[in-house]
Every structure is written in structure tokens, then in C-alpha cells.
Coordinates of C-alpha atoms in Angstrom, one line a residue:
X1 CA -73.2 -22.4 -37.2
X2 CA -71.1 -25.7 -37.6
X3 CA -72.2 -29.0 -36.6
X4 CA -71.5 -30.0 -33.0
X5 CA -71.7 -33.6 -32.0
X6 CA -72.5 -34.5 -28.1
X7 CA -72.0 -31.0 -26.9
X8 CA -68.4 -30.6 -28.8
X9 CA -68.2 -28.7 -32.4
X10 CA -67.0 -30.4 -35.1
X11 CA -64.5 -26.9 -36.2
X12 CA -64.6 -23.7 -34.1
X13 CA -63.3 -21.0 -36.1
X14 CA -67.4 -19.6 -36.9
X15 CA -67.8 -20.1 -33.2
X16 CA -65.9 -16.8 -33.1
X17 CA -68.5 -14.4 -35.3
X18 CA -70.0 -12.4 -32.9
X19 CA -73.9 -13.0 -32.3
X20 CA -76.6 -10.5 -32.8
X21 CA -77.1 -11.2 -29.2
X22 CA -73.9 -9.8 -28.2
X23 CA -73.7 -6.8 -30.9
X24 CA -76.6 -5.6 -28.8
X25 CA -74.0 -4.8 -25.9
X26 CA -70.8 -4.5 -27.8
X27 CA -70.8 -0.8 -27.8
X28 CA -71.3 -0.7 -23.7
X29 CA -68.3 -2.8 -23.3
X30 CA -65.7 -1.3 -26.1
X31 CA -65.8 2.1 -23.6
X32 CA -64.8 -1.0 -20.4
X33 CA -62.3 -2.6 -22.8
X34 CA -60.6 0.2 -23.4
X35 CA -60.2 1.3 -19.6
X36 CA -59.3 -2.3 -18.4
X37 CA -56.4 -2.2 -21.3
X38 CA -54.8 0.8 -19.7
X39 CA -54.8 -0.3 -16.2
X40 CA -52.6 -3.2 -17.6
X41 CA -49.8 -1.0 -17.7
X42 CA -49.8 0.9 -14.1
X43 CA -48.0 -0.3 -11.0
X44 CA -49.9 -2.7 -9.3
X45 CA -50.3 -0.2 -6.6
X46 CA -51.9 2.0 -8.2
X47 CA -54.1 -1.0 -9.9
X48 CA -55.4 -2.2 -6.2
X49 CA -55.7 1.3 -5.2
X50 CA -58.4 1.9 -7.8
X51 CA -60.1 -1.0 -6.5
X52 CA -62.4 -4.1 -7.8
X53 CA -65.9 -3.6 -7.8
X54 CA -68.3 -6.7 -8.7
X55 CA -71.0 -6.8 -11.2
X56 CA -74.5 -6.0 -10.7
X57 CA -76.5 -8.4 -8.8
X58 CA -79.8 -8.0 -11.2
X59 CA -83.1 -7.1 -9.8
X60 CA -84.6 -10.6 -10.1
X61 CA -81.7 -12.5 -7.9
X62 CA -82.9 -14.2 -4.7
X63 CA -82.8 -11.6 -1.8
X64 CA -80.8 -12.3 1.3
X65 CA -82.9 -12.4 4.4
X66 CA -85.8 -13.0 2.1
X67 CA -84.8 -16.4 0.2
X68 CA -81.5 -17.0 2.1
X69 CA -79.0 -15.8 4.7
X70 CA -75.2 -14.6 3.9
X71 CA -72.6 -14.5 6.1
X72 CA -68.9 -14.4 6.4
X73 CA -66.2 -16.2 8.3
X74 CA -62.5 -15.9 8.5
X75 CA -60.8 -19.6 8.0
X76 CA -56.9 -20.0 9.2
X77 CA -54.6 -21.3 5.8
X78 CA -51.7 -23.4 6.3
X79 CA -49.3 -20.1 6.6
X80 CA -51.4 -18.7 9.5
X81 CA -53.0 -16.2 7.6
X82 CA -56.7 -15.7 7.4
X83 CA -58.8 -16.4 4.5
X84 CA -62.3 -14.5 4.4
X85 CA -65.3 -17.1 2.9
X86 CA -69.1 -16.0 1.9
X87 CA -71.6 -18.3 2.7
X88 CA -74.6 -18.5 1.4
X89 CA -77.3 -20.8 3.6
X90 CA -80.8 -20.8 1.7
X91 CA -83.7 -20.8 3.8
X92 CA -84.9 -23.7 5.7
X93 CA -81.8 -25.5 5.1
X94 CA -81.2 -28.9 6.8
X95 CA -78.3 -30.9 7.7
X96 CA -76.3 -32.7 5.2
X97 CA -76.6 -29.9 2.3
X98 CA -74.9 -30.2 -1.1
X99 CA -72.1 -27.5 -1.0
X100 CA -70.8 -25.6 -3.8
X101 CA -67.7 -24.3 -3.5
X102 CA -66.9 -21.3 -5.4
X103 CA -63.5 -19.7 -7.0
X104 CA -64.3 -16.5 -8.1
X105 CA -63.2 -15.7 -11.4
X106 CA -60.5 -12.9 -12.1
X107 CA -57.4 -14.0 -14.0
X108 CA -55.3 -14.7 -10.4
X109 CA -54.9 -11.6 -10.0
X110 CA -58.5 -9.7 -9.3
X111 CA -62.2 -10.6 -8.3
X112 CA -63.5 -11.6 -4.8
X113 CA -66.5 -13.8 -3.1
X114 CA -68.8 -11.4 -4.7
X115 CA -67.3 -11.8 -8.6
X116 CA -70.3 -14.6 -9.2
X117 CA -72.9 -13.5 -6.7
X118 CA -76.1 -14.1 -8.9
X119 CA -74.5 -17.3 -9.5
X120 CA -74.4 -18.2 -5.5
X121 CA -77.6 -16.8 -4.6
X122 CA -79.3 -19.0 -7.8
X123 CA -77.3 -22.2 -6.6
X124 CA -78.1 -21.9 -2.9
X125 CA -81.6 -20.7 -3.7
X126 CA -83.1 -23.3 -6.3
X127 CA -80.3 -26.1 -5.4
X128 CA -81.2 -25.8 -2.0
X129 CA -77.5 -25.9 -1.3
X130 CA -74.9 -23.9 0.7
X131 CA -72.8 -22.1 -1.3
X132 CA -69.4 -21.1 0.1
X133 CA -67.2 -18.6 -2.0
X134 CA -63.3 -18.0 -0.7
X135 CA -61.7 -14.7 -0.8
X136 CA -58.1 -16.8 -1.5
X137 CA -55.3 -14.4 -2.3
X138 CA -54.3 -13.1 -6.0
X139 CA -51.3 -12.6 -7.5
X140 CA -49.0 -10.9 -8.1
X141 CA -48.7 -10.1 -4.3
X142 CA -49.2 -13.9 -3.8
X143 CA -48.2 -16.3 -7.2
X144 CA -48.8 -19.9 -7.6
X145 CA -48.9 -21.5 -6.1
X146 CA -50.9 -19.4 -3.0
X147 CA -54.2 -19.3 -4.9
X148 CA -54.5 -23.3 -5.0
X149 CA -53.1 -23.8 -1.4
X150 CA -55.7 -21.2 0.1
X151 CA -58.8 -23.2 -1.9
X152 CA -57.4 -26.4 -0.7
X153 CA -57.0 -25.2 2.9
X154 CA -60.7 -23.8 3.2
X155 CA -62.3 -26.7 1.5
X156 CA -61.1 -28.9 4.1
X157 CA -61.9 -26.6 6.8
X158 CA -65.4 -27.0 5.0
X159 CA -65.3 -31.0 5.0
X160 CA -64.0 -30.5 8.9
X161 CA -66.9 -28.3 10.2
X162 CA -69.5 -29.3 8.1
X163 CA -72.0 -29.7 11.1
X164 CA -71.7 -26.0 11.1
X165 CA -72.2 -25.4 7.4
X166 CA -75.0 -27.8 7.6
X167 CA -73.4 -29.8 4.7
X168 CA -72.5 -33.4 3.9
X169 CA -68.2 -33.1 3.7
X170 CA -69.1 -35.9 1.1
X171 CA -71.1 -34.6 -1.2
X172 CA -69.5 -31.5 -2.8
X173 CA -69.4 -29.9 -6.1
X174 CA -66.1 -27.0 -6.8
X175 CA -67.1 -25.1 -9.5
X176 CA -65.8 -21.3 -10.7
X177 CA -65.6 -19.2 -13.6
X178 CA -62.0 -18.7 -16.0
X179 CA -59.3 -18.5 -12.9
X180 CA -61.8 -20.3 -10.8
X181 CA -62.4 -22.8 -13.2
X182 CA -58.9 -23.5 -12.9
X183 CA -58.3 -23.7 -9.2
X184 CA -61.3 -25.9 -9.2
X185 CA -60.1 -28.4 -12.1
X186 CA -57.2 -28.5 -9.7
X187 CA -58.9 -29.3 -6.5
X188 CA -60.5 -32.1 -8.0
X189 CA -57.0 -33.2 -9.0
X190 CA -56.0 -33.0 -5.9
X191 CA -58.3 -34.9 -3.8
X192 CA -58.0 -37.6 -6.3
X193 CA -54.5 -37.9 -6.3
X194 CA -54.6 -37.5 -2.5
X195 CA -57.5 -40.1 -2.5
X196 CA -59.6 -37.4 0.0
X197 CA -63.3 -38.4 -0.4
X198 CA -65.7 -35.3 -0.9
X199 CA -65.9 -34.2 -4.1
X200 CA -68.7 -35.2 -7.0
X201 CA -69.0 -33.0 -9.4
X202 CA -67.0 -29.9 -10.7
X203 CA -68.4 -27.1 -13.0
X204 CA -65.7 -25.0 -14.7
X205 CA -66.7 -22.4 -17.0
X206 CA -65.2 -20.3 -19.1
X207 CA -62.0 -22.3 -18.3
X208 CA -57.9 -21.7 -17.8
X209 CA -56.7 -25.3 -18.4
X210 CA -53.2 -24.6 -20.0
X211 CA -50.7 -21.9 -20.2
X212 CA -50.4 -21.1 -24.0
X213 CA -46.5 -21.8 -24.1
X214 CA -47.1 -25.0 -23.0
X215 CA -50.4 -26.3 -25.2
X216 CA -50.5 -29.9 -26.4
X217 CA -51.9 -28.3 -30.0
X218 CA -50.4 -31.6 -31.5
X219 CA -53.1 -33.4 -29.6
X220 CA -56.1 -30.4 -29.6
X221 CA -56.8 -27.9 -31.9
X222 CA -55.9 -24.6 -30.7
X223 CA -56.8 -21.6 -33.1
X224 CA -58.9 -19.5 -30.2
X225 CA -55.8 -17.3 -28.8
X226 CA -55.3 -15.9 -32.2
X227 CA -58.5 -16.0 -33.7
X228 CA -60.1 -14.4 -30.4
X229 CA -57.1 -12.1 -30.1
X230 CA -58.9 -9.0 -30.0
X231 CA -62.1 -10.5 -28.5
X232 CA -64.1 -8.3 -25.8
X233 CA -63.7 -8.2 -22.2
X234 CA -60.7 -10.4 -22.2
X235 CA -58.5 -10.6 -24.9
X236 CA -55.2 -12.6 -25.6
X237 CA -52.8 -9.7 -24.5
X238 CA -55.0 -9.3 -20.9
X239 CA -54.6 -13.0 -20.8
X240 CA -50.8 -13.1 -21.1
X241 CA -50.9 -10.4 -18.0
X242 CA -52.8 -12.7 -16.0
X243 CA -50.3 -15.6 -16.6
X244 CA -47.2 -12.9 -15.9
X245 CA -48.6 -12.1 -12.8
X246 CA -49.7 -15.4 -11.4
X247 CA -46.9 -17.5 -12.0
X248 CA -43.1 -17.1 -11.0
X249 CA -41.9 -18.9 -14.2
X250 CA -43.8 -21.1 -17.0
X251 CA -44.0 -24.8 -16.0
X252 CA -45.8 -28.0 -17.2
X253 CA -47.0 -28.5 -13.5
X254 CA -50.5 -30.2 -14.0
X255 CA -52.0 -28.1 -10.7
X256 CA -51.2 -24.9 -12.7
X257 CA -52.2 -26.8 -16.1
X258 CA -55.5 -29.3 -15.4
X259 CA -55.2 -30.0 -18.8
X260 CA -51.5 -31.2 -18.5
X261 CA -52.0 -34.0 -16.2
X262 CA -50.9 -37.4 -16.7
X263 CA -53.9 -39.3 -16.2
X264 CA -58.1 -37.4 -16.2
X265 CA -59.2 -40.7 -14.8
X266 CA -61.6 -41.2 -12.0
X267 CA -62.0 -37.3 -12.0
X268 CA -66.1 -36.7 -10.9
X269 CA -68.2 -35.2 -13.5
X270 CA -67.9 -32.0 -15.1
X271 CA -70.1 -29.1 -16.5
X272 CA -67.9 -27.0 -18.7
X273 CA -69.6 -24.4 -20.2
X274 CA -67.5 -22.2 -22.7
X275 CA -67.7 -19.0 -25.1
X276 CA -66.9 -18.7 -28.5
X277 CA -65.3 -15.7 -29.2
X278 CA -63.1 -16.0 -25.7
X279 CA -59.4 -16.7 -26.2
X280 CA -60.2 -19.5 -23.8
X281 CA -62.7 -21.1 -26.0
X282 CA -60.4 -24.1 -27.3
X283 CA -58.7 -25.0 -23.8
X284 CA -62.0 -25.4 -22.4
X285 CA -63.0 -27.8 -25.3
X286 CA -59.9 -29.1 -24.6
X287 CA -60.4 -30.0 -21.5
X288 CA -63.3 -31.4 -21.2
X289 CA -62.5 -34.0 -24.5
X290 CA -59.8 -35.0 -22.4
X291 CA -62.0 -35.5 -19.2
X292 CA -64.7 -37.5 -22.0
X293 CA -61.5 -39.7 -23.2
X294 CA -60.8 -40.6 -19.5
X295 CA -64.4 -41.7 -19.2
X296 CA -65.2 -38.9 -17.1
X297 CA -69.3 -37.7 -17.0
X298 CA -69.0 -34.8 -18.9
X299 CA -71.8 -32.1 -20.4
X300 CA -70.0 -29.7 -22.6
X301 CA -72.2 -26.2 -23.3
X302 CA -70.7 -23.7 -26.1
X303 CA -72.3 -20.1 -26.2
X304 CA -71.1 -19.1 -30.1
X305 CA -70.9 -15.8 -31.1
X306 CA -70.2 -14.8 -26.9
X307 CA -66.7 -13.8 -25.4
X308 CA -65.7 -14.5 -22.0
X309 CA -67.7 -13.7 -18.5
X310 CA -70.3 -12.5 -21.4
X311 CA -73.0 -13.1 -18.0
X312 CA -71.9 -10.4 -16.9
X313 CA -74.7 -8.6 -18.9
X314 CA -77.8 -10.2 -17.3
X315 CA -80.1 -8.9 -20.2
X316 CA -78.6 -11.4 -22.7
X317 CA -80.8 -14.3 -23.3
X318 CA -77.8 -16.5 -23.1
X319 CA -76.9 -15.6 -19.6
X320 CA -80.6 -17.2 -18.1
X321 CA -79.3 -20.1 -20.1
X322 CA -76.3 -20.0 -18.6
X323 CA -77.0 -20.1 -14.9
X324 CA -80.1 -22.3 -15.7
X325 CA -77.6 -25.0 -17.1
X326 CA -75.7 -25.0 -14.0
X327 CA -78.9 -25.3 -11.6
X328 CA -79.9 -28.1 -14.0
X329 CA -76.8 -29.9 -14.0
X330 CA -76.5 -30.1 -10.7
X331 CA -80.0 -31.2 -10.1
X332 CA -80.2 -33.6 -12.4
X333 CA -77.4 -35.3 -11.4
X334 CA -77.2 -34.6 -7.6
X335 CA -80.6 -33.4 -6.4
X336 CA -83.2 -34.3 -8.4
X337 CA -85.8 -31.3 -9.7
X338 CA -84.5 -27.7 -8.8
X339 CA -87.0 -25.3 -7.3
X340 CA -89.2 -23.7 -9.7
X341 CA -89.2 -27.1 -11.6
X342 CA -92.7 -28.6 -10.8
X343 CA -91.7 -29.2 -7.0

């Protein structure tokens, strides 16, 4: 494996191999790879019709009405409509709670509160945080730019009724997972260029920073799209779907295009964690050198040899390591020791 300096590799092409690790699965998700590369070309009626379905939550996750509660609550958007949020509330929580706020993952156009659910039960459990995941709607019944309006719209519901969340409005980490990652890059945005107080910390993995067309590859190196063309579980033609279907045309706008903005300043810290055979892998690094150049707190964790959403398989050593990171990140820099860490 190449050299990686302060979290970022030095080249990325090897990055790409795939790891013993992940040969151990590869066979389980050609049969999935194949299926998802069919639906891409039925009517999307048909598409919803056959329905999403979440991962597995695996055996070992924290149990709700055991280690925390889960509920659900409709939030009015800025169009009237109704916007379904998960909450996760561990037990014996008190007032003033970190929240995490949580964009499923799903390329615009698929996924719900469910998409990262070990993820939000592991947060709210050894965070000791409420974890709030929003059911915004996808595309390509909704486009841009209904995705980030509906995120914006619940998180200030959030910051508004925090007494009944039992959080602090001012103490909030967005985080989310490829299409999540983006809508949360753009929250944080946002607020800062709407000077809204609230938000500390943002974790974006497996990011979508920039539509290809419009890549700064004069200023980043940007090899993944090809290189990871034909990579697992999401490859470069899925991607370019996605895109279709979320946006009505291609556009520089910085809220579709984190990585496009004029200025990462005064951003809060980020975890971006990022895989290395995923077609994503060099917007992500991307992104968070640019965040790093603006002085921006930021940990950058690469998973070679992995595609993207590889945690989807929870017996791969890498995904412990994974969510671990992200329970470490945020106590370390928010919290202090996580449970299960010597308090």
C-alpha cells in the first residue's frame, strides 16, 4: 500500500486493488450488482414499486427498549408537506444531548431513516446522544434542490424544539453516508453562510462532493471515476443515474457541489472517511484537503482495497473500524470517552 501522510495518500491508484478482506464477500455482492444494474433501466414506477429494503441490523446492535427508545415524528417543510424523522433517544438521556443528525445515504434517489440504522443505534448508544434521521424526499419525484430544503427545514425544527429532543440546538454534529454526506457538507454550508449557530462537527463518509462534469481535476487529482468504473455496489454508470435523476440540469452551484464553494473557511470539523475502490474515493479526498487548506479540523480515514457502503457487510473487520472511528471521533472531540471505553 502507498504511503499516506496525515490521513491523506500520497497516489491512489493501488488504493483501488481489492483487499483480501473484501474478496471474501465479492461473490455475495456480484449476484446484488447485477440486479441493481437492471433496475437502472425500468420506469421509476416500477423501481418504487419493488420497493427499498434496508440492510441488516446485525445481531450485536444496541436493542431498542433495551439500550434505547425509537420513535417517529412527522415535521412540517417549508412547502407544507410533512417530513417523517427517526429518533433515537438512548436510555437515561438528559437535557442538553449532543444530536446527530443523519442523511441517509442512497444516491438522491433511494434509502430511508433506516439506511444507517446500526450506525444510529451505535451513536445514540455509546455517544450517549440523540440521533435523529430524516426521511427527506428523493429524486426524481422531487430534484434538487428538495433534498437540501427538507434537511434544512427539519434541522431547525430540531434547533426549535430541542426541549423535546432533549438536545442542546447548539451543539450538533450532521453527518451521512455518500448522498448524505452531501446534503450534510451542504448544511454546514449553509448555516455558515447564513451565520445560524448549531453546528460543530460534520462526518461525511463515503462522500458526493462534485458532479463529475464539473470537477476541479486541475486543482485535485481525479483518477477514481475511471479507475473504479466497474467497482462493486456502486459503480460510475449507477453514479451518473443518480446525478440524472437528482438534478434538473448540471450546475456549479456549491449546495449541490460542497466541494465547489468559494470559500471552506470557518466550516466545523470534519470526519471523512472514504473507500478505495469507490468511484467516490478521490472527491472525498478532495474534499476534505480542501476543508484542511481552509484550516478546517479535519481526520481523513481511507479503507483501501473496499468499495463504497462496503459496511454494509458487518462481518468485515473494516466495518467495526468504521463505526468505531465515528464513535471515537465524536467523543474525542465532543464528549470525552465513549461508553465501553473505561467509563
Amino acid at each position: 500500500m502507498e504511503d499516506v501522510i496525515d490521513g491523506f495518500p500520497t497516489a491512489s491508484v493501488n488504493l483501488s486493488e481489492p483487499s483480501t478482506e473484501w474478496n471474501s464477500v465479492a461473490a455475495i455482492q456480484k449476484e446484488k450488482d447485477e440486479l441493481a444494474m437492471k433496475m437502472l433501466f425500468i420506469p421509476i414506477e416500477q423501481y418504487r414499486a419493488i420497493g427499498y429494503r434496508a440492510p441488516p441490523v446485525p445481531a450485536d446492535s444496541p436493542v431498542p427498549g433495551k439500550d434505547l427508545n425509537i420513535s417517529h415524528r412527522k415535521v412540517y417543510v417549508r412547502d407544507g408537506s410533512e417530513i417523517d424523522i427517526r429518533i433515537y433517544t438512548p436510555d437515561h438521556c438528559t437535557p442538553g444531548s449532543l444530536l446527530f443528525f443523519n442523511a441517509h445515504g442512497g444516491g438522491f434517489v433511494t434509502g430511508n431513516t433506516e439506511t444507517e440504522e446500526s450506525q444510529n443505534r451505535i451513536i445514540a448508544v455509546k455517544n450517549r446522544a440523540v440521533v435523529v434521521s430524516v426521511e427527506y424526499r428523493c429524486a426524481p419525484e422531487f430534484k434538487y434542490p428538495y433534498a437540501v430544503d427538507d434537511c434544512f427545514d427539519v434541522l431547525r425544527w430540531c434547533q426549535e424544539h430541542a426541549d423535546v429532543l432533549n438536545i442542546n440546538p447548539h451543539n450538533i454534529i450532521v453527518g451521512g453516508g455518500s448522498a448524505g454526506a452531501n446534503l450534510s457538507a451542504v448544511l454546514a454550508l449553509q448555516f455558515r453562510d447564513l451565520a445560524i449557530p448549531g453546528i460543530v462537527g460534520q462526518i461525511l463518509n463515503i462522500p458526493v462532493t462534485c458532479h463529475p462534469a464539473c470537477f476541479p481535476s486541475d486543482k485535485y487529482e481525479y483518477k477514481s471515476y475511471e479507475v473504479n468504473k466497474d467497482s462493486q455496489i456502486v459503480n460510475t454508470e449507477r453514479m451518473h443515474w443518480f446525478w440524472n435523476h437528482y438534478l434538473p440540469e448540471i450546475t456549479v452551484d456549491p449546495y449541490i457541489n460542497p466541494l465547489l464553494a468559494e470559500s471552506h473557511h470557518e466550516l466545523p470539523p470534519a470526519l471523512v472517511q472514504v473507500a478505495g475502490m469507490d468511484p467516490l474515493r478521490d472527491e472525498g479526498i478532495a474534499y476534505a484537503r480542501a476543508l484542511q487548506a481552509a484550516g478546517v479540523s479535519t481526520v481523513l480515514k481511507v479503507y483501501p482495497g473496499l468499495p463504497h457502503a462496503f459496511y454494509i457487510y458487518p462481518q468485515l473487520p473494516s466495518t467495526a473500524v468504521y463505526l468505531q472511528t465515528m464513535v471515537d471521533w465524536i467523543a474525542t472531540n465532543f464528549q470525552g470517552k465513549s461508553i465501553g471505553e473505561g467509563n
